[in-house]
XYZ file of C-alpha atoms in Angstrom:
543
model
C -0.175 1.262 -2.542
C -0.101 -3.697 -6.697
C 0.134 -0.812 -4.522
C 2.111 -0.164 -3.263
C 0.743 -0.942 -5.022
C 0.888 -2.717 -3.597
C 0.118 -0.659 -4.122
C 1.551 -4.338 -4.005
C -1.132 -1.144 -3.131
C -1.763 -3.879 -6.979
C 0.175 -3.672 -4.082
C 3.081 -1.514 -4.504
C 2.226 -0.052 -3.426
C 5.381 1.518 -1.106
C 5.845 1.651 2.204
C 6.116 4.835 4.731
C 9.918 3.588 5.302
C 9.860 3.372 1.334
C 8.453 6.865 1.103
C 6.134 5.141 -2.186
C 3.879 2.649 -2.615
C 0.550 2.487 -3.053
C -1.899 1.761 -2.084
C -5.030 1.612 1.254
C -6.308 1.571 4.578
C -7.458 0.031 8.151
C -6.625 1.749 11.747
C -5.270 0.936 15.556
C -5.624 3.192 17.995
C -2.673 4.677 19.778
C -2.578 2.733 22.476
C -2.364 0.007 20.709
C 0.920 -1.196 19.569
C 0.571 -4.633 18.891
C 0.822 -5.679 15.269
C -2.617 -6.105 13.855
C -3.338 -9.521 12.311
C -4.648 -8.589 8.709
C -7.138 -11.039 8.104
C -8.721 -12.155 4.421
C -11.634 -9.802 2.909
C -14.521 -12.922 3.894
C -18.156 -13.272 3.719
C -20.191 -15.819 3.322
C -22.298 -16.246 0.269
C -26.218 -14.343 0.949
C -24.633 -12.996 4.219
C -24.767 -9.289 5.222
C -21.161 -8.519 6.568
C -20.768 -5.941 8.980
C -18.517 -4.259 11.032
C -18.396 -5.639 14.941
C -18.753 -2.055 16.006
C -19.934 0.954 13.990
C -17.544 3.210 12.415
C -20.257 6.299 13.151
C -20.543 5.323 17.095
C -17.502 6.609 18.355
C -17.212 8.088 21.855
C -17.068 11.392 23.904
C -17.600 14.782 22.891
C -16.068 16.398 19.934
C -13.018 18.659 21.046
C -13.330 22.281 19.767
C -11.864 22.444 16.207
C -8.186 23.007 15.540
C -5.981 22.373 12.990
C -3.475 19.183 12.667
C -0.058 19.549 10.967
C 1.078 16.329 9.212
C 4.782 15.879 7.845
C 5.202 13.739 5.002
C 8.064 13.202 2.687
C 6.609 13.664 -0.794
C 3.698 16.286 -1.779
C 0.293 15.133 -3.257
C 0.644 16.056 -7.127
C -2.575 14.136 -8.010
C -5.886 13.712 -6.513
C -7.355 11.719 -9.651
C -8.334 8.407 -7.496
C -8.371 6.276 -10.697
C -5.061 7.106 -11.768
C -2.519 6.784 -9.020
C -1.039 4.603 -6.632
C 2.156 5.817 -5.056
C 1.640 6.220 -1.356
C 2.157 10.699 -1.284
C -1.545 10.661 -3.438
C -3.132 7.669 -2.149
C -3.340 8.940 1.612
C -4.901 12.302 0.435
C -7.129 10.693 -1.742
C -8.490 8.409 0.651
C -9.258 11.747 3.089
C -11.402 12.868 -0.004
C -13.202 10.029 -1.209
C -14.484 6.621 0.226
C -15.744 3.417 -0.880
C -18.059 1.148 -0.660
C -16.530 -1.143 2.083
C -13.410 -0.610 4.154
C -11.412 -2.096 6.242
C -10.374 -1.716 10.010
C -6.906 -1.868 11.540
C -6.424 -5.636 11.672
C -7.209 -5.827 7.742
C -10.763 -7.243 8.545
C -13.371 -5.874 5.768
C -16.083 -3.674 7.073
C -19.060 -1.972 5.546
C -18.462 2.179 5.119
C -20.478 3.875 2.807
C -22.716 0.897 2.482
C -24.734 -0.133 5.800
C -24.656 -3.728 4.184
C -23.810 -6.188 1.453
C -24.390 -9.403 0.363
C -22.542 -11.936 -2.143
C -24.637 -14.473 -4.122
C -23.725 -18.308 -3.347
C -22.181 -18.664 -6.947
C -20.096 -15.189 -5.514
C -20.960 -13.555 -9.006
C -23.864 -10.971 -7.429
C -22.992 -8.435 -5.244
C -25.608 -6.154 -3.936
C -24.855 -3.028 -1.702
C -27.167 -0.835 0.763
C -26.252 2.489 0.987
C -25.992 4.201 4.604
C -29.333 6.700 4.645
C -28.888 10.544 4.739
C -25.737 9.976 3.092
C -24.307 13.270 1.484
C -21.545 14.668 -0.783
C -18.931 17.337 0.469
C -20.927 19.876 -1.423
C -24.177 18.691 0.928
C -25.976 16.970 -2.381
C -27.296 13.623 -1.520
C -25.519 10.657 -2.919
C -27.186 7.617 -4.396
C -26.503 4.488 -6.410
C -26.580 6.184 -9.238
C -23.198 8.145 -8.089
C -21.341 4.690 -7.608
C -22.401 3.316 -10.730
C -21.130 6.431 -12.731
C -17.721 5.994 -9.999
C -17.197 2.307 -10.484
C -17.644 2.933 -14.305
C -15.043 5.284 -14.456
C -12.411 3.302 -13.150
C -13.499 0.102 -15.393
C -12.595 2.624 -18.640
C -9.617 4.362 -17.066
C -8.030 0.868 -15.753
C -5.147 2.753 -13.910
C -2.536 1.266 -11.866
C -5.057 -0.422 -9.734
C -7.799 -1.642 -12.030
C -10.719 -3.234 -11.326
C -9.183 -7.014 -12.168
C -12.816 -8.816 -11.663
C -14.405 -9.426 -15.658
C -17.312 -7.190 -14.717
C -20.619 -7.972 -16.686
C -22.754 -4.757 -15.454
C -22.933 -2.040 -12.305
C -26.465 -0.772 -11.999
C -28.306 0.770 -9.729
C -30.966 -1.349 -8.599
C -32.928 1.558 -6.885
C -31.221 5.338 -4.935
C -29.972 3.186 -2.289
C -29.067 -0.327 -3.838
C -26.196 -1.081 -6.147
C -25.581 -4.424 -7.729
C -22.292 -5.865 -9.441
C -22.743 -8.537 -11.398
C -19.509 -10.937 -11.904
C -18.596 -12.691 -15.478
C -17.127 -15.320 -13.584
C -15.763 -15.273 -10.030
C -13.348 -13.160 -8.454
C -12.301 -14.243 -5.069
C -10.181 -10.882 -3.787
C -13.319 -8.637 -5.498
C -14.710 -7.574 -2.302
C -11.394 -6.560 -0.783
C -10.127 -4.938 -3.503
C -13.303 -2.870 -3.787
C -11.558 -1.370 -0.294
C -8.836 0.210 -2.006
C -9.254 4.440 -1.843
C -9.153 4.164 -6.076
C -12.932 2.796 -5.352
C -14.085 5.632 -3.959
C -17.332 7.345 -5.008
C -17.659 10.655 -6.586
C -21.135 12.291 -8.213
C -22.156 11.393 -11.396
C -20.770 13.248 -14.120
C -18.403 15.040 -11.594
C -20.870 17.229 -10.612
C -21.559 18.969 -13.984
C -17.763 20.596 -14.883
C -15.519 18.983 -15.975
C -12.815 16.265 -15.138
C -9.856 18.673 -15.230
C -11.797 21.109 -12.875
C -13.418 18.410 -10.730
C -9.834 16.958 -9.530
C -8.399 20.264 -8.995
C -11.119 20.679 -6.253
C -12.753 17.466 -6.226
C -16.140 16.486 -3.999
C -16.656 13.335 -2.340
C -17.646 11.927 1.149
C -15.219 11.945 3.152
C -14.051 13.397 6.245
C -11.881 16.191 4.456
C -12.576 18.739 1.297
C -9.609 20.778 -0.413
C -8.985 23.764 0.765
C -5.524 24.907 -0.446
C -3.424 23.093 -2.871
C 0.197 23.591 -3.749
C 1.148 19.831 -5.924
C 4.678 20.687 -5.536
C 4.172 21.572 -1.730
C 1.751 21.553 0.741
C -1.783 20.745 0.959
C -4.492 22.025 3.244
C -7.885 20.493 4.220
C -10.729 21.961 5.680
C -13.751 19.582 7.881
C -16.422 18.441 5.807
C -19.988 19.651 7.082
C -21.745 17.436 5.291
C -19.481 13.958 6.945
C -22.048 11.219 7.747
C -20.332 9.911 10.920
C -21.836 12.466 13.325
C -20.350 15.424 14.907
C -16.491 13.850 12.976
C -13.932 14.788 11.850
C -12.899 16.821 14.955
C -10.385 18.493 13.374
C -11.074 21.869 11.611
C -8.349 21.822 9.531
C -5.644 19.116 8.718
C -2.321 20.660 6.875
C 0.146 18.115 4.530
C 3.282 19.798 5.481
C 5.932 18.686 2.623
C 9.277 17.302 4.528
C 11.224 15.669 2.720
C 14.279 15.125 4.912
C 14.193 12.546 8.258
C 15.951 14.627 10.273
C 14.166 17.584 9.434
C 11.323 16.143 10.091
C 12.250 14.635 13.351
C 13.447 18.092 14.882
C 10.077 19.583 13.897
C 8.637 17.036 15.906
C 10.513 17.661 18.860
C 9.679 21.362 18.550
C 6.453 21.221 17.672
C 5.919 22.026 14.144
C 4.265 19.526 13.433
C 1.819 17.032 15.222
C 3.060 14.303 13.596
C 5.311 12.608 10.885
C 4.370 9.989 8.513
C 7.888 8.573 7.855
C 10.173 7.551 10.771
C 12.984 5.677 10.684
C 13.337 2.638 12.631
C 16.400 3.688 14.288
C 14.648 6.599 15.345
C 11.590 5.213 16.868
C 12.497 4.469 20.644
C 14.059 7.936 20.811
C 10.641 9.622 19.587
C 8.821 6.936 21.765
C 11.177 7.839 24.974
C 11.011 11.369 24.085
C 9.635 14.463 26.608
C 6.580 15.637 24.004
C 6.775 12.592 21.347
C 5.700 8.891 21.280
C 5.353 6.404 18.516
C 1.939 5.093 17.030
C 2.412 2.090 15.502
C 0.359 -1.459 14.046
C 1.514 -4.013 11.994
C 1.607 -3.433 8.346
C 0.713 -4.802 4.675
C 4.545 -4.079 4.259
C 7.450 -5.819 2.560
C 10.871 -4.325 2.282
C 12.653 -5.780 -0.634
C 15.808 -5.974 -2.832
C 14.382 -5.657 -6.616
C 16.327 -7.027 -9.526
C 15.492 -5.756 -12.971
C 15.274 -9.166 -15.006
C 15.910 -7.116 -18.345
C 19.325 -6.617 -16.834
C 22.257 -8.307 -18.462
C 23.001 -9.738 -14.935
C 19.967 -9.613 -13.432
C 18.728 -11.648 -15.894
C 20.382 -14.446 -14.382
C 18.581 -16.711 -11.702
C 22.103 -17.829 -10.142
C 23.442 -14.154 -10.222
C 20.104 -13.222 -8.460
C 20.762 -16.653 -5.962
C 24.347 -15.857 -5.092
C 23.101 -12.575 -4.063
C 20.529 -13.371 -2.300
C 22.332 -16.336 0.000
C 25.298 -13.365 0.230
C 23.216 -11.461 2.348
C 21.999 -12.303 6.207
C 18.779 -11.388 6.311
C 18.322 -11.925 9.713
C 21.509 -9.828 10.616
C 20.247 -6.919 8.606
C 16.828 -6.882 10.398
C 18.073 -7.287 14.007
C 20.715 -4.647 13.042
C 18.427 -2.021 11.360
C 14.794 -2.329 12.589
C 15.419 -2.486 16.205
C 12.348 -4.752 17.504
C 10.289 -2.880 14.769
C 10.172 -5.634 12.038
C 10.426 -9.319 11.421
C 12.566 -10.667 9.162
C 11.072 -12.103 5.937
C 11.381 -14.996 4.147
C 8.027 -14.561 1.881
C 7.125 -12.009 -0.589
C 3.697 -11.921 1.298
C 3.614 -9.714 5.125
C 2.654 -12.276 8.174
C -0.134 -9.884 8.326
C -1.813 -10.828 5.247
C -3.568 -14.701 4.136
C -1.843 -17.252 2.871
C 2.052 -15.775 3.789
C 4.115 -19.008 4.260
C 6.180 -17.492 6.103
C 6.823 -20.189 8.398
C 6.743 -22.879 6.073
C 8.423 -21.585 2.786
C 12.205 -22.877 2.105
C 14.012 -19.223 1.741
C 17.928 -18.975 0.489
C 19.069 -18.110 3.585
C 22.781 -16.723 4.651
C 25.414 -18.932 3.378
C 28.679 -17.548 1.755
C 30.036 -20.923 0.518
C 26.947 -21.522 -1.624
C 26.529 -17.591 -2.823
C 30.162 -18.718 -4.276
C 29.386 -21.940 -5.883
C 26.185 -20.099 -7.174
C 27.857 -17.383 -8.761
C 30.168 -20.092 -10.141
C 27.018 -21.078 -11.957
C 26.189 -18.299 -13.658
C 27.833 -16.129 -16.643
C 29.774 -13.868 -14.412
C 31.415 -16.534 -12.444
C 34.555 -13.924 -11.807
C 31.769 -11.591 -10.577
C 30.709 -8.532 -12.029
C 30.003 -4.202 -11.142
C 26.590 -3.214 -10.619
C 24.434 -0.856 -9.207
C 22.123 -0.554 -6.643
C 19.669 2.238 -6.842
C 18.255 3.900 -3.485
C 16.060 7.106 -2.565
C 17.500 10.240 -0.935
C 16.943 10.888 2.542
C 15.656 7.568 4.315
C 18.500 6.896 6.238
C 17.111 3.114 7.218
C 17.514 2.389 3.234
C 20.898 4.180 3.243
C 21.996 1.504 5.751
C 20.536 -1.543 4.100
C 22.318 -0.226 0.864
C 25.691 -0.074 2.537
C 24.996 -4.013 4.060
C 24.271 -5.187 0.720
C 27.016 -3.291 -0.734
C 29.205 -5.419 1.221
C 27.488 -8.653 0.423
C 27.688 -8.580 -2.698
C 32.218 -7.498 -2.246
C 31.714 -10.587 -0.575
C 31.322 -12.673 -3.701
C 32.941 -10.566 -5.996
C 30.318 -8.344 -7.281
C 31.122 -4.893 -6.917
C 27.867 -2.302 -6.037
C 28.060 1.274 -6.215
C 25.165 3.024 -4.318
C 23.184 5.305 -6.505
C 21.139 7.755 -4.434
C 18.809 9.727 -5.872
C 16.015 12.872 -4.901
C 12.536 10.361 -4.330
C 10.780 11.976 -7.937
C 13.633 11.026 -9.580
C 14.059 7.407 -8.497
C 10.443 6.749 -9.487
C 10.648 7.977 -12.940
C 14.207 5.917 -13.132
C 12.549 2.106 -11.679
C 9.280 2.814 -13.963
C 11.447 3.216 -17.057
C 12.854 0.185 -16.178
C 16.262 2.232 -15.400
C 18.263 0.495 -12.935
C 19.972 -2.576 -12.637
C 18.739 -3.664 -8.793
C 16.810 -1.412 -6.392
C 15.839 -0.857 -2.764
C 11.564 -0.387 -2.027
C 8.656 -1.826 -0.681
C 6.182 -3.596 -1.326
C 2.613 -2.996 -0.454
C -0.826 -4.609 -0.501
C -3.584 -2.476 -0.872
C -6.462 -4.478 0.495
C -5.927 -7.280 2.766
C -5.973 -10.437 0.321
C -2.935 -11.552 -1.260
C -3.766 -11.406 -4.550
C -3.262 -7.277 -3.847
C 1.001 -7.582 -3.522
C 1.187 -11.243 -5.757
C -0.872 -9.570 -9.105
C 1.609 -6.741 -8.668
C 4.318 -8.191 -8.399
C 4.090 -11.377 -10.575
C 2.313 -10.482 -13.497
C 4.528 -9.371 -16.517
C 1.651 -8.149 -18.437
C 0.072 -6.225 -15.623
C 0.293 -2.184 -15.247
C 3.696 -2.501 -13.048
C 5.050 -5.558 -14.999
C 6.062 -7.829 -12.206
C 6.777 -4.113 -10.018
C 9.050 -3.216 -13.002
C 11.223 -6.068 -12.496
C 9.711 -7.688 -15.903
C 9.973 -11.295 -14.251
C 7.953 -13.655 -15.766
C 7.311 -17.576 -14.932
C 4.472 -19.241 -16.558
C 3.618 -21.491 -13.755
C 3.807 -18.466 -11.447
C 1.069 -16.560 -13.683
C -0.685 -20.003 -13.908
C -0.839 -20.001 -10.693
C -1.462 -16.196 -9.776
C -4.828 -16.686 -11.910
C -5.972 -19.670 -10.105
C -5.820 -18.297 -7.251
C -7.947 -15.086 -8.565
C -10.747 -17.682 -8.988
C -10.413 -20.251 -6.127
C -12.871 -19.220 -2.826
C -10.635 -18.874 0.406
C -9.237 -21.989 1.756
C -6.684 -24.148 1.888
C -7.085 -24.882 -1.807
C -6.279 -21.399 -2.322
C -3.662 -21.255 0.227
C -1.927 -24.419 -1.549
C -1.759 -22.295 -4.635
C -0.125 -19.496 -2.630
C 2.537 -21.738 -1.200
C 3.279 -22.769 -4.201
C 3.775 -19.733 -6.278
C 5.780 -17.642 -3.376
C 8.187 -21.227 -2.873
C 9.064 -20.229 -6.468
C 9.369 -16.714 -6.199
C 11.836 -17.675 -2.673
C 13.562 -20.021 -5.482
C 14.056 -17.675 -8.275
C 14.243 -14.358 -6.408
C 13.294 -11.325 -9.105
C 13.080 -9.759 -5.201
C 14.434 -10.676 -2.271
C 12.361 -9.776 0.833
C 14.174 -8.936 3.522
C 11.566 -7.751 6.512
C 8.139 -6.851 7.662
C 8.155 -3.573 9.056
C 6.170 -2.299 11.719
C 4.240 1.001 10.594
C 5.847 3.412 12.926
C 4.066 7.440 13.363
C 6.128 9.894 15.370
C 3.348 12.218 17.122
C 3.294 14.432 19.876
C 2.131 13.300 23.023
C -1.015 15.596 23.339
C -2.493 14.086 20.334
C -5.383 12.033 21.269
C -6.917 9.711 18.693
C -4.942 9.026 15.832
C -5.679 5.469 13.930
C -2.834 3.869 12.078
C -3.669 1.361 9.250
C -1.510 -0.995 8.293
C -1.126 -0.010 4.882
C 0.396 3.155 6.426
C -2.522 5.201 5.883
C -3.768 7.210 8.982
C -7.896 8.494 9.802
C -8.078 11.315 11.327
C -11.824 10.988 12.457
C -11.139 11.698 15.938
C -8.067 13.082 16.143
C -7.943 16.264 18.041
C -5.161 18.687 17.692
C -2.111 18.465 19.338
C -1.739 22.155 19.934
């Protein structure tokens, strides 16, 4: 979801194989299932950035209505875009509302509710053109007046992914033109005005009140609220009013609350639903080679990770956190769990986002010998028992558990496995209650800052992703690179911070995952993004 979100998100954000994060959205089509190639959120200064094709041009005649069925592992609970990030509110949100700019499925920014934009030379001015005939779910017309009451909003709320740019004033310049005007620079401002928590919403919600407005909230995209059970299922119903033409297809689209892999598997098969949102890896050539099921997939803003909490009394130690980390083969755990879906990581940042290092960056890779004289290091030399706390019913996390499990015997630190129902193991890592966990993490835009802020700064909203981990040079660091345009002086900064972050390990990444959608074969135009979001523009029903 930063955030997943992230977001990480920033981007924690969590992954669908992490059931959480954060955070927002691009798209591959289903025949597609080559990883995208995220690329950096760039335009050139007084240049008009556009998509290379429009998102309102798409092809062939609508299919007749129809309603989609979606499983998904957690239910929506909140549809307040300014004041979430975990990945079960962030993908309904993002049906609901839309920003300014988007992005598509290789991470590549693109212009959405705006028909243009343009950043000043001194990137402090950024002015946006609304699309014409633009309208609200309720069919009133929305102007620049709407995203300068929307963009407000989220500069007083904050929220889990607050606008980080020092804003000087949003006005509306005229009912189609809105202008931003920076403090100082902001290099990922542009991308991270593509997250879903950007989204626009009428001024002064409409006339009722905030309460009332989320519970059955208006905005511009594809999908309005029809039925709404936050500790179930959600229904949406097609937007009349959607300014691509003739889209969504769909008439309805029903969140259908799963919360189990298998489960949601066998309703796959059987057709109870037209697709699932979370499938396991080991699962994924057996949906793919199925009679009635195939995979959608496309490379994701994804990294799975092994999170130390550095208020710990062992945690806190770097060489407890290095034995660990050389104790486990990273490489083995990939090839053994992922099954061609996912590379194995060395960087905090996904291949698929600027500025990784993946290939260059010195990781602590498998080596028991030097896990042992590491340990020896630290103030458990004799080793220690911890735990390791995991979500319920993700079977690929189960697995990884177990393999770390018997790393760490390996060294003489004993793990127990603490599994827990998904709610509960939120509220446990965001009270800082656990000693080491298993998640993802997730950008929420394609620039790095999205997953770095999130996860490196301890006085951010997630505090280093709850890990607390602070390095003054890394948050040095982190805030050049805010302000430094894209380039290799940027990317040097990058290297930099994440060769530290490989060094002292508050989180060991282990692999990129693929983003992996079990769907029934009849379903025709489903568009992965690689922040594990999904449009259903022109999808047509399965059934």
């Amino acid at each position: 979801m930063k955030h997943t979100g992230a977001f990480l998100r920033k981007t924690l954000w969590l992954s669908a194989l992490a059931l959480l994060m954060v955070v927002v959205v691009a798209g591959c089509s289903a025949s597609n299932n080559a990883p995208a190639q995220g690329q950096g959120a760039e335009a050139s200064p007084n240049a008009s950035v556009s998509p290379s094709s429009s998102p309102d041009s798409g092809s062939g005649e609508a299919a007749a209505g129809g309603t989609f069925v979606y499983g998904r592992p957690a239910a929506v609970n909140s549809l307040d875009l300014h004041n979430q990030i975990t990945a079960n509110n962030a993908f309904a949100i993002d049906k609901i509302f839309e920003p300014l700019v988007s992005f598509d499925s290789e991470g590549k920014i693109v212009d959405w509710l705006a028909k243009s934009h343009t950043i000043s030379g001194d990137g402090l001015v950024y002015t946006f053109v609304l699309r014409d005939g633009l309208k609200f779910s309720n069919g009133s017309p929305v102007t620049a007046k709407d995203a300068v009451f929307s963009l407000e909003r989220h500069l007083k709320v904050g929220g889990p992914l607050a606008i980080a740019a020092k804003v000087d004033s949003v006005k509306a310049q005229d009912d189609a033109t809105l202008v931003i005007t920076l403090k100082e620079p902001y290099t990922p401002f542009i991308s991270e005005l593509s997250n879903f928590s950007n989204g626009i919403l009428p001024s002064d919600f409409g006339g009722v009140s905030e309460e009332e407005f989320f519970k059955k909230p208006v905005g511009t995209g594809p999908f309005t609220v029809e039925a709404w059970d936050p500790a179930g299922d959600l229904t949406f119903a097609k937007n009349p009013h959607y300014w691509q033409e003739g889209k969504p297809y769909l008439d309805k689209l029903v969140y259908k609350l799963i919360q189990d892999d298998a489960q949601a598997i066998n309703q796959l098969k059987a057709g109870g639903v037209d697709a699932i949102e979370s499938l396991a890896l080991q699962n994924a050539d057996e949906i793919k080679n199925g009679t009635d099921t195939t995979v959608v997939t496309n490379g994701s803003w994804v990294t799975e990770q092994l999170f130390f909490n550095t208020l710990d009394e062992h945690f806190s130690d770097v060489h407890v956190r290095r034995a660990l980390a050389l104790a486990i083969d990273r490489e083995g755990l990939t090839k053994a769990l992922t099954f061609g879906y996912a590379e194995t990581a060395n960087s905090l940042l996904p291949t698929t986002i600027p500025y990784h290092s993946n290939d260059k960056i010195k990781p602590l890779t498998f080596d028991l010998e030097a896990a042992k004289a590491e340990l020896a290091k630290s103030k458990f030399p004799n080793g220690f028992s911890t735990k390791l706390l995991i979500a319920s019913g993700n079977s690929t996390r189960a697995q990884e558990a177990q393999i770390i499990q018997a790393a760490g015997q390996s060294i003489g630190i004993k793990i127990e496995i603490e599994s827990i129902e998904l709610a509960a193991f939120r509220e446990r890592f965001f009270a800082y209650d656990y000693a080491a966990m298993l998640n993802s993490g997730q950008a929420d835009s394609p620039d790095a800052n999205s997953i770095v802020a999130f996860q490196t700064d301890p006085e951010g909203f997630s505090k280093s992703y709850w890990t607390h981990y602070t390095n003054d040079q890394v948050t040095k660091l982190l805030h050049e690179g805010q302000k430094t345009p894209d380039g290799d002086a940027r990317g040097a900064k990058y290297a930099e911070l994440l060769q530290i972050l490989a060094d002292e390990v508050p989180y060991l990444p282990l692999y990129y995952p693929d983003i992996l959608k079990g769907v029934r074969s009849s379903v025709e135009g489903l568009t992965v993004l690689p922040n594990g979001s999904i449009r259903f523009e022109e999808v047509r029903a399965g059934k």
